[in-house]
CSV table of N, CA, C and O in Angstrom, one decimal:
chain,number,residue,atom,x,y,z
M,21,MET,N,-19.2,31.4,61.6
M,21,MET,CA,-18.3,32.3,62.5
M,21,MET,C,-19.5,32.6,63.4
M,21,MET,O,-20.5,33.2,63.1
M,22,ILE,N,-19.3,32.8,64.9
M,22,ILE,CA,-20.3,33.3,65.7
M,22,ILE,C,-20.1,35.0,65.7
M,22,ILE,O,-18.7,35.5,65.8
M,23,ILE,N,-21.1,35.5,65.6
M,23,ILE,CA,-21.1,37.0,65.2
M,23,ILE,C,-21.3,37.7,67.0
M,23,ILE,O,-20.9,38.5,67.3
M,24,GLY,N,-22.3,36.9,67.6
M,24,GLY,CA,-22.7,37.2,69.0
M,24,GLY,C,-23.5,36.2,69.8
M,24,GLY,O,-24.2,35.3,69.0
M,25,VAL,N,-23.6,36.5,70.9
M,25,VAL,CA,-24.1,35.7,71.8
M,25,VAL,C,-24.8,36.5,72.7
M,25,VAL,O,-24.4,37.4,73.3
M,26,GLY,N,-26.3,36.1,72.8
M,26,GLY,CA,-27.0,36.7,74.1
M,26,GLY,C,-27.7,35.7,75.0
M,26,GLY,O,-28.0,34.7,74.6
M,27,ILE,N,-27.8,36.3,76.3
M,27,ILE,CA,-28.4,35.1,77.5
M,27,ILE,C,-29.5,36.2,78.2
M,27,ILE,O,-29.1,37.5,78.2
M,28,ASP,N,-30.5,35.6,78.6
M,28,ASP,CA,-31.5,36.7,79.3
M,28,ASP,C,-32.1,35.4,80.3
M,28,ASP,O,-32.8,34.7,80.0
M,29,VAL,N,-32.6,36.2,81.8
M,29,VAL,CA,-33.4,35.2,82.4
M,29,VAL,C,-34.5,36.6,82.9
M,29,VAL,O,-34.1,37.7,83.1
M,30,VAL,N,-35.8,35.7,83.4
M,30,VAL,CA,-36.8,36.8,83.4
M,30,VAL,C,-37.6,35.6,84.7
M,30,VAL,O,-37.9,34.5,84.5
M,31,ASP,N,-38.0,36.6,85.6
M,31,ASP,CA,-38.9,36.2,86.7
M,31,ASP,C,-40.3,36.1,86.5
M,31,ASP,O,-40.5,37.2,85.9
M,32,VAL,N,-40.7,35.2,86.4
M,32,VAL,CA,-42.1,34.9,85.5
M,32,VAL,C,-43.0,35.7,86.3
M,32,VAL,O,-44.1,36.4,85.9
M,33,ALA,N,-43.1,35.2,87.6
M,33,ALA,CA,-44.3,36.2,88.2
M,33,ALA,C,-43.8,37.9,88.2
M,33,ALA,O,-44.9,38.7,88.2
M,34,ARG,N,-42.8,38.4,88.4
M,34,ARG,CA,-42.6,39.5,88.6
M,34,ARG,C,-43.1,40.2,86.8
M,34,ARG,O,-43.6,41.6,86.7
M,35,PHE,N,-42.6,39.6,85.9
M,35,PHE,CA,-43.1,39.7,84.1
M,35,PHE,C,-44.6,39.8,84.2
M,35,PHE,O,-45.0,40.9,84.0
M,36,VAL,N,-45.4,39.0,84.7
M,36,VAL,CA,-46.5,39.0,84.8
M,36,VAL,C,-47.1,39.9,85.6
M,36,VAL,O,-48.3,41.0,84.9
M,37,ALA,N,-46.7,40.5,86.6
M,37,ALA,CA,-47.3,41.4,87.4
M,37,ALA,C,-47.3,42.8,86.6
M,37,ALA,O,-48.0,43.9,86.5
M,38,THR,N,-45.8,43.0,85.9
M,38,THR,CA,-45.4,44.1,85.2
M,38,THR,C,-46.7,44.3,84.0
M,38,THR,O,-47.2,45.1,83.5
M,39,LEU,N,-46.9,43.2,83.6
M,39,LEU,CA,-48.0,43.1,82.2
M,39,LEU,C,-49.3,43.6,82.9
M,39,LEU,O,-50.1,44.3,82.0
M,40,GLU,N,-49.6,43.1,84.0
M,40,GLU,CA,-51.0,43.4,84.4
M,40,GLU,C,-51.1,44.8,85.0
M,40,GLU,O,-51.9,45.4,84.3
M,41,ARG,N,-49.9,45.4,85.4
M,41,ARG,CA,-49.6,46.8,85.5
M,41,ARG,C,-49.8,47.8,84.3
M,41,ARG,O,-50.4,48.9,84.9
M,42,THR,N,-49.3,47.3,83.1
M,42,THR,CA,-49.1,48.0,82.3
M,42,THR,C,-49.9,47.3,81.0
M,42,THR,O,-49.1,46.7,80.2
M,43,PRO,N,-51.2,47.4,81.1
M,43,PRO,CA,-51.5,46.6,79.8
M,43,PRO,C,-51.5,46.7,78.9
M,43,PRO,O,-51.3,45.6,77.8
M,44,ARG,N,-50.9,48.1,78.1
M,44,ARG,CA,-50.5,48.3,76.7
M,44,ARG,C,-49.1,47.5,76.5
M,44,ARG,O,-48.8,47.4,75.2
M,45,LEU,N,-48.6,47.2,77.4
M,45,LEU,CA,-46.9,46.7,77.3
M,45,LEU,C,-46.9,45.2,76.4
M,45,LEU,O,-46.4,45.0,75.7
M,46,ARG,N,-48.2,44.6,76.6
M,46,ARG,CA,-48.4,43.2,75.9
M,46,ARG,C,-48.7,43.7,74.6
M,46,ARG,O,-47.6,42.7,73.8
M,47,GLU,N,-49.1,44.6,73.9
M,47,GLU,CA,-49.1,44.8,72.4
M,47,GLU,C,-47.6,45.4,72.2
M,47,GLU,O,-47.6,45.4,70.9
M,48,LYS,N,-47.1,46.2,73.2
M,48,LYS,CA,-45.8,46.6,72.8
M,48,LYS,C,-44.6,45.7,72.4
M,48,LYS,O,-43.6,45.8,71.3
M,49,LEU,N,-44.5,44.3,73.2
M,49,LEU,CA,-43.6,43.6,73.4
M,49,LEU,C,-43.8,42.5,72.3
M,49,LEU,O,-42.6,42.0,71.7
M,50,PHE,N,-44.8,42.1,72.4
M,50,PHE,CA,-45.5,41.1,71.5
M,50,PHE,C,-46.3,41.1,70.1
M,50,PHE,O,-47.2,42.2,70.1
M,51,THR,N,-46.2,40.4,69.1
M,51,THR,CA,-46.8,40.4,67.7
M,51,THR,C,-48.0,39.7,68.1
M,51,THR,O,-48.4,38.8,69.2
M,52,PRO,N,-48.9,39.9,67.4
M,52,PRO,CA,-50.1,39.1,67.7
M,52,PRO,C,-50.2,37.8,67.5
M,52,PRO,O,-51.0,37.2,68.4
M,53,GLN,N,-49.2,36.9,67.1
M,53,GLN,CA,-49.2,35.3,66.9
M,53,GLN,C,-48.9,34.8,68.7
M,53,GLN,O,-49.0,34.2,69.0
M,54,GLU,N,-48.2,35.8,69.3
M,54,GLU,CA,-47.5,35.8,70.4
M,54,GLU,C,-48.3,36.1,71.8
M,54,GLU,O,-48.3,35.6,72.7
M,55,ARG,N,-49.2,37.0,71.4
M,55,ARG,CA,-49.8,37.6,72.6
M,55,ARG,C,-50.8,36.6,73.6
M,55,ARG,O,-50.8,37.0,75.0
M,56,ASP,N,-51.5,35.7,73.1
M,56,ASP,CA,-52.1,34.9,73.5
M,56,ASP,C,-51.7,33.6,74.6
M,56,ASP,O,-52.2,32.9,75.2
M,57,LEU,N,-50.2,33.7,74.4
M,57,LEU,CA,-49.6,32.5,74.9
M,57,LEU,C,-49.7,32.5,76.5
M,57,LEU,O,-49.9,33.9,77.1
M,58,PRO,N,-49.6,31.5,77.0
M,58,PRO,CA,-49.6,31.3,78.6
M,58,PRO,C,-48.3,32.3,79.2
M,58,PRO,O,-47.4,32.4,78.4
M,59,ALA,N,-48.3,32.6,80.4
M,59,ALA,CA,-47.6,33.6,81.0
M,59,ALA,C,-46.0,32.9,81.1
M,59,ALA,O,-44.9,33.9,80.6
M,60,ASN,N,-45.9,31.8,81.0
M,60,ASN,CA,-44.4,31.1,81.4
M,60,ASN,C,-44.1,31.2,79.9
M,60,ASN,O,-42.9,31.8,79.7
M,61,SER,N,-44.8,30.9,78.6
M,61,SER,CA,-44.3,31.2,77.5
M,61,SER,C,-44.1,32.6,76.7
M,61,SER,O,-42.8,32.8,76.3
M,62,LEU,N,-44.9,33.3,77.4
M,62,LEU,CA,-44.7,34.9,77.1
M,62,LEU,C,-43.1,35.5,77.8
M,62,LEU,O,-42.6,36.0,77.1
M,63,ALA,N,-43.1,34.9,79.0
M,63,ALA,CA,-41.6,35.6,79.6
M,63,ALA,C,-40.4,34.9,78.9
M,63,ALA,O,-39.6,35.7,79.0
M,64,ALA,N,-40.7,33.7,78.6
M,64,ALA,CA,-39.6,32.9,77.6
M,64,ALA,C,-39.1,33.7,76.4
M,64,ALA,O,-38.4,33.8,75.9
M,65,ARG,N,-40.4,34.3,75.5
M,65,ARG,CA,-40.3,34.8,74.4
M,65,ARG,C,-39.5,36.0,74.7
M,65,ARG,O,-38.6,36.5,73.8
M,66,PHE,N,-40.0,36.6,75.6
M,66,PHE,CA,-39.1,37.7,76.1
M,66,PHE,C,-37.8,37.5,76.4
M,66,PHE,O,-36.8,38.6,75.7
M,67,ALA,N,-37.6,36.7,77.0
M,67,ALA,CA,-36.1,36.3,77.2
M,67,ALA,C,-35.5,36.3,75.9
M,67,ALA,O,-34.3,36.8,75.6
M,68,ALA,N,-36.0,35.7,74.9
M,68,ALA,CA,-35.4,35.4,73.6
M,68,ALA,C,-35.4,36.6,73.0
M,68,ALA,O,-34.3,36.7,72.3
M,69,LYS,N,-36.1,37.5,73.0
M,69,LYS,CA,-36.0,38.6,72.2
M,69,LYS,C,-34.9,39.7,73.0
M,69,LYS,O,-33.9,40.5,72.0
M,70,GLU,N,-34.9,39.4,74.2
M,70,GLU,CA,-33.8,40.2,74.8
M,70,GLU,C,-32.6,39.5,74.5
M,70,GLU,O,-31.3,40.2,74.4
M,71,ALA,N,-32.3,38.2,74.7
M,71,ALA,CA,-31.2,37.4,74.3
M,71,ALA,C,-30.4,37.9,72.5
M,71,ALA,O,-29.6,38.0,72.3
M,72,ILE,N,-31.5,37.8,71.8
M,72,ILE,CA,-31.3,38.0,70.5
M,72,ILE,C,-30.5,39.4,70.5
M,72,ILE,O,-29.9,39.9,69.5
M,73,ALA,N,-31.5,40.9,70.9
M,73,ALA,CA,-30.8,41.9,70.7
M,73,ALA,C,-29.4,42.1,71.5
M,73,ALA,O,-28.8,42.6,71.0
M,74,LYS,N,-29.2,41.3,72.7
M,74,LYS,CA,-27.9,41.3,72.9
M,74,LYS,C,-27.0,40.7,72.2
M,74,LYS,O,-26.0,41.2,71.7
M,75,ALA,N,-27.3,39.8,71.5
M,75,ALA,CA,-26.3,39.0,70.3
M,75,ALA,C,-26.0,39.8,69.3
M,75,ALA,O,-25.2,40.0,68.5
M,76,LEU,N,-26.8,40.9,69.3
M,76,LEU,CA,-26.7,42.0,67.9
M,76,LEU,C,-26.0,43.3,68.7
M,76,LEU,O,-25.8,44.5,68.0
M,77,GLY,N,-25.6,43.1,69.8
M,77,GLY,CA,-25.1,44.2,70.3
M,77,GLY,C,-25.7,45.2,71.0
M,77,GLY,O,-25.3,46.3,71.5
M,78,ALA,N,-27.0,45.0,71.3
M,78,ALA,CA,-27.8,45.7,72.2
M,78,ALA,C,-28.3,47.1,71.3
M,78,ALA,O,-28.4,48.0,72.5
M,79,PRO,N,-28.5,47.5,70.2
M,79,PRO,CA,-28.3,48.5,69.8
M,79,PRO,C,-30.0,49.3,70.4
M,79,PRO,O,-31.0,48.4,70.5
M,80,GLY,N,-30.2,50.2,70.8
M,80,GLY,CA,-31.4,50.8,71.3
M,80,GLY,C,-32.3,51.3,70.5
M,80,GLY,O,-33.4,51.5,70.7
M,81,ASP,N,-32.3,51.0,69.1
M,81,ASP,CA,-33.0,51.3,68.1
M,81,ASP,C,-33.8,50.2,67.6
M,81,ASP,O,-34.9,50.1,66.4
M,82,LEU,N,-33.8,49.1,68.2
M,82,LEU,CA,-34.5,47.8,67.9
M,82,LEU,C,-36.1,47.8,68.4
M,82,LEU,O,-36.2,48.1,69.3
M,83,ARG,N,-36.9,47.3,67.5
M,83,ARG,CA,-38.5,47.3,68.0
M,83,ARG,C,-38.8,45.9,68.4
M,83,ARG,O,-38.4,44.7,67.4
M,84,TRP,N,-39.1,45.8,69.3
M,84,TRP,CA,-39.8,44.4,69.8
M,84,TRP,C,-40.8,43.5,69.1
M,84,TRP,O,-40.7,42.3,68.5
M,85,GLN,N,-41.7,44.3,68.2
M,85,GLN,CA,-42.3,43.6,67.4
M,85,GLN,C,-41.6,43.2,66.0
M,85,GLN,O,-42.4,42.5,65.3
M,86,ASP,N,-40.5,43.6,66.0
M,86,ASP,CA,-39.6,43.3,64.6
M,86,ASP,C,-38.9,41.8,64.7
M,86,ASP,O,-38.3,41.6,64.0
M,87,ALA,N,-39.3,41.0,65.9
M,87,ALA,CA,-39.2,39.6,66.3
M,87,ALA,C,-40.0,38.7,66.7
M,87,ALA,O,-41.0,39.4,67.1
M,88,THR,N,-40.2,37.8,66.0
M,88,THR,CA,-41.3,36.7,66.7
M,88,THR,C,-40.6,35.4,67.2
M,88,THR,O,-39.9,35.1,66.1
M,89,ILE,N,-41.0,34.9,67.9
M,89,ILE,CA,-40.4,33.4,68.5
M,89,ILE,C,-41.4,32.5,68.4
M,89,ILE,O,-42.4,32.4,69.0
M,90,HIS,N,-41.1,31.5,67.2
M,90,HIS,CA,-42.4,30.5,66.9
M,90,HIS,C,-41.7,29.3,67.7
M,90,HIS,O,-40.7,29.1,67.5
M,91,ARG,N,-42.8,28.5,68.0
M,91,ARG,CA,-42.2,27.3,68.8
M,91,ARG,C,-42.5,26.3,67.7
M,91,ARG,O,-43.4,26.3,66.6
M,92,THR,N,-41.5,25.2,67.7
M,92,THR,CA,-41.4,24.5,66.6
M,92,THR,C,-41.6,22.8,67.1
M,92,THR,O,-40.6,22.6,68.2
M,93,VAL,N,-42.6,22.5,67.0
M,93,VAL,CA,-43.1,20.9,67.6
M,93,VAL,C,-41.8,19.9,67.6
M,93,VAL,O,-41.4,19.6,66.2
M,94,GLY,N,-41.0,19.4,68.7
M,94,GLY,CA,-40.1,18.6,68.4
M,94,GLY,C,-39.0,19.3,67.9
M,94,GLY,O,-37.8,18.4,67.6
M,95,GLY,N,-38.8,20.6,67.9
M,95,GLY,CA,-37.3,21.3,67.4
M,95,GLY,C,-37.2,22.9,68.2
M,95,GLY,O,-37.9,22.8,69.0
M,96,PRO,N,-36.1,23.0,67.8
M,96,PRO,CA,-35.9,24.3,68.4
M,96,PRO,C,-36.7,25.5,68.0
M,96,PRO,O,-37.5,25.2,67.1
M,97,PRO,N,-36.8,26.7,69.0
M,97,PRO,CA,-37.6,27.5,68.3
M,97,PRO,C,-37.2,28.3,66.8
M,97,PRO,O,-35.7,28.4,66.7
M,98,HIS,N,-38.0,28.9,66.1
M,98,HIS,CA,-38.1,29.6,65.1
M,98,HIS,C,-38.0,30.9,65.3
M,98,HIS,O,-39.0,31.2,65.7
M,99,VAL,N,-37.0,31.9,64.5
M,99,VAL,CA,-36.9,32.9,64.8
M,99,VAL,C,-37.3,33.6,63.5
M,99,VAL,O,-36.6,33.5,62.3
M,100,GLU,N,-38.1,34.9,63.6
M,100,GLU,CA,-38.6,35.4,62.3
M,100,GLU,C,-38.3,36.8,62.5
M,100,GLU,O,-38.8,37.6,63.7
M,101,LEU,N,-37.7,37.5,62.0
M,101,LEU,CA,-37.0,38.8,61.9
M,101,LEU,C,-37.7,39.4,60.8
M,101,LEU,O,-37.6,39.1,59.7
M,102,ARG,N,-37.7,40.9,61.2
M,102,ARG,CA,-38.5,42.0,60.2
M,102,ARG,C,-37.9,43.3,60.6
M,102,ARG,O,-37.4,43.2,61.9
M,103,GLY,N,-38.0,44.3,59.8
M,103,GLY,CA,-37.8,45.6,60.2
M,103,GLY,C,-36.3,45.9,60.7
M,103,GLY,O,-35.2,45.3,60.3
M,104,THR,N,-36.2,46.6,62.0
M,104,THR,CA,-35.1,46.9,62.9
M,104,THR,C,-34.2,45.7,63.0
M,104,THR,O,-33.0,46.1,63.3
M,105,VAL,N,-34.9,44.8,63.6
M,105,VAL,CA,-34.0,43.6,64.1
M,105,VAL,C,-33.5,42.9,62.8
M,105,VAL,O,-32.3,42.9,62.7
M,106,LEU,N,-34.3,42.6,61.6
M,106,LEU,CA,-33.6,42.2,60.6
M,106,LEU,C,-32.6,42.8,59.8
M,106,LEU,O,-31.5,42.2,59.4
M,107,ALA,N,-32.9,44.5,60.0
M,107,ALA,CA,-31.8,45.4,59.3
M,107,ALA,C,-30.0,45.1,60.2
M,107,ALA,O,-29.3,44.9,59.2
M,108,ARG,N,-30.6,45.2,61.4
M,108,ARG,CA,-29.4,44.7,62.2
M,108,ARG,C,-28.6,43.5,62.0
M,108,ARG,O,-27.2,43.8,61.9
M,109,ALA,N,-29.4,42.3,62.0
M,109,ALA,CA,-28.7,41.0,61.7
M,109,ALA,C,-28.1,41.1,60.8
M,109,ALA,O,-26.9,40.5,60.4
M,110,GLN,N,-28.9,41.7,59.2
M,110,GLN,CA,-28.2,41.7,58.1
M,110,GLN,C,-26.8,42.5,57.9
M,110,GLN,O,-26.0,42.3,57.3
M,111,ALA,N,-26.8,43.4,58.7
M,111,ALA,CA,-25.8,44.6,58.9
M,111,ALA,C,-24.7,44.1,59.4
M,111,ALA,O,-23.5,44.4,58.7
M,112,LEU,N,-24.8,42.9,60.4
M,112,LEU,CA,-23.6,42.4,61.0
M,112,LEU,C,-23.5,41.3,60.2
M,112,LEU,O,-22.5,39.8,60.8
M,113,GLY,N,-24.0,40.7,59.1
M,113,GLY,CA,-23.7,39.4,58.2
M,113,GLY,C,-24.4,38.0,58.8
M,113,GLY,O,-23.9,37.0,58.8
M,114,VAL,N,-25.5,38.4,59.9
M,114,VAL,CA,-25.8,37.1,60.4
M,114,VAL,C,-26.9,36.0,59.8
M,114,VAL,O,-27.7,36.9,58.6
M,115,ARG,N,-26.6,35.0,59.5
M,115,ARG,CA,-27.5,34.2,58.4
M,115,ARG,C,-28.2,33.0,59.4
M,115,ARG,O,-29.1,32.5,58.7
M,116,THR,N,-27.4,32.9,60.5
M,116,THR,CA,-28.4,31.5,61.3
M,116,THR,C,-28.3,32.1,62.6
M,116,THR,O,-27.6,32.6,63.0
M,117,TRP,N,-29.6,31.4,63.1
M,117,TRP,CA,-29.8,32.1,64.9
M,117,TRP,C,-30.0,30.7,65.3
M,117,TRP,O,-30.5,29.6,64.9
M,118,HIS,N,-29.4,30.5,66.4
M,118,HIS,CA,-29.5,29.3,67.3
M,118,HIS,C,-30.1,29.9,68.8
M,118,HIS,O,-29.7,30.6,69.3
M,119,VAL,N,-31.4,29.5,68.8
M,119,VAL,CA,-32.2,29.7,70.1
M,119,VAL,C,-32.4,28.8,70.8
M,119,VAL,O,-33.1,27.8,70.5
M,120,SER,N,-32.3,29.0,72.1
M,120,SER,CA,-32.9,27.9,72.9
M,120,SER,C,-33.8,28.7,74.3
M,120,SER,O,-33.2,29.6,75.0
M,121,ILE,N,-35.0,28.1,74.3
M,121,ILE,CA,-35.8,28.8,75.7
M,121,ILE,C,-36.1,27.9,76.5
M,121,ILE,O,-36.0,26.7,76.3
M,122,SER,N,-36.2,28.4,77.8
M,122,SER,CA,-36.4,27.4,79.0
M,122,SER,C,-37.4,28.2,80.1
M,122,SER,O,-37.4,28.9,80.1
M,123,HIS,N,-38.3,27.1,80.6
M,123,HIS,CA,-39.2,28.2,81.7
M,123,HIS,C,-39.4,26.9,82.7
M,123,HIS,O,-39.7,25.8,82.5
M,124,ASP,N,-38.7,27.2,84.2
M,124,ASP,CA,-39.3,26.3,85.1
M,124,ASP,C,-38.9,26.9,86.5
M,124,ASP,O,-38.0,27.9,86.6
M,125,ALA,N,-39.8,26.5,87.4
M,125,ALA,CA,-39.6,27.1,89.0
M,125,ALA,C,-39.5,28.5,88.8
M,125,ALA,O,-39.0,28.8,89.5
M,126,GLY,N,-40.7,29.0,87.8
M,126,GLY,CA,-40.7,30.7,88.0
M,126,GLY,C,-39.6,31.2,87.0
M,126,GLY,O,-40.0,32.3,87.5
M,127,ILE,N,-39.0,30.8,86.6
M,127,ILE,CA,-37.9,31.4,85.7
M,127,ILE,C,-37.9,31.1,84.6
M,127,ILE,O,-38.1,29.7,83.9
M,128,ALA,N,-37.8,32.1,83.6
M,128,ALA,CA,-37.8,31.9,82.1
M,128,ALA,C,-36.5,32.3,81.7
M,128,ALA,O,-35.8,33.4,82.3
M,129,SER,N,-35.8,31.4,80.7
M,129,SER,CA,-34.7,31.7,80.2
M,129,SER,C,-34.2,31.6,78.7
M,129,SER,O,-35.2,30.9,78.3
M,130,ALA,N,-33.5,32.3,78.3
M,130,ALA,CA,-33.1,32.1,76.7
M,130,ALA,C,-31.8,32.4,76.1
M,130,ALA,O,-31.2,33.2,77.1
M,131,LEU,N,-31.2,31.6,75.5
M,131,LEU,CA,-29.7,31.7,74.9
M,131,LEU,C,-30.2,32.0,73.2
M,131,LEU,O,-31.0,31.6,72.7
M,132,ALA,N,-29.3,33.1,72.8
M,132,ALA,CA,-29.4,33.5,71.3
M,132,ALA,C,-27.9,33.4,70.8
M,132,ALA,O,-27.0,34.1,71.4
M,133,ILE,N,-27.8,32.8,69.5
M,133,ILE,CA,-26.3,32.7,69.0
M,133,ILE,C,-26.2,33.2,67.6
M,133,ILE,O,-27.5,32.5,67.0
M,134,ALA,N,-25.8,34.1,67.2
M,134,ALA,CA,-26.1,34.9,65.8
M,134,ALA,C,-24.7,34.5,65.1
M,134,ALA,O,-23.5,34.4,65.6
M,135,GLU,N,-24.9,33.6,64.0
M,135,GLU,CA,-24.0,32.9,63.4
M,135,GLU,C,-24.1,33.3,61.9
M,135,GLU,O,-25.0,34.0,61.1
M,136,SER,N,-22.6,33.8,61.2
M,136,SER,CA,-22.9,34.3,60.0
M,136,SER,C,-22.6,32.8,58.9
M,136,SER,O,-22.6,31.8,59.4
């Protein structure tokens, strides 16, 4: 059963400008495994984290660092949850995530489906 669906779209250039303007934002939004990725990939992972939050009902107490989006060669992204995001997912009965991310023509997008 589907618990929630989230989608997000990010303008890559605007996102990169924000990261450059606010250097500590990279550390706030991304786990150490994600921080050194190219700009398109960072924007796509941010969109994925936003989509996950929306699929969970977008509660304001979720921490960005409590979700990591891992690339899987030849397969869909793998979502690793902990802390606040994992607690919310467990409270809603989420057992499976379906995540798709893309970036093209200066836009990064992501879709997240939470399933019980």
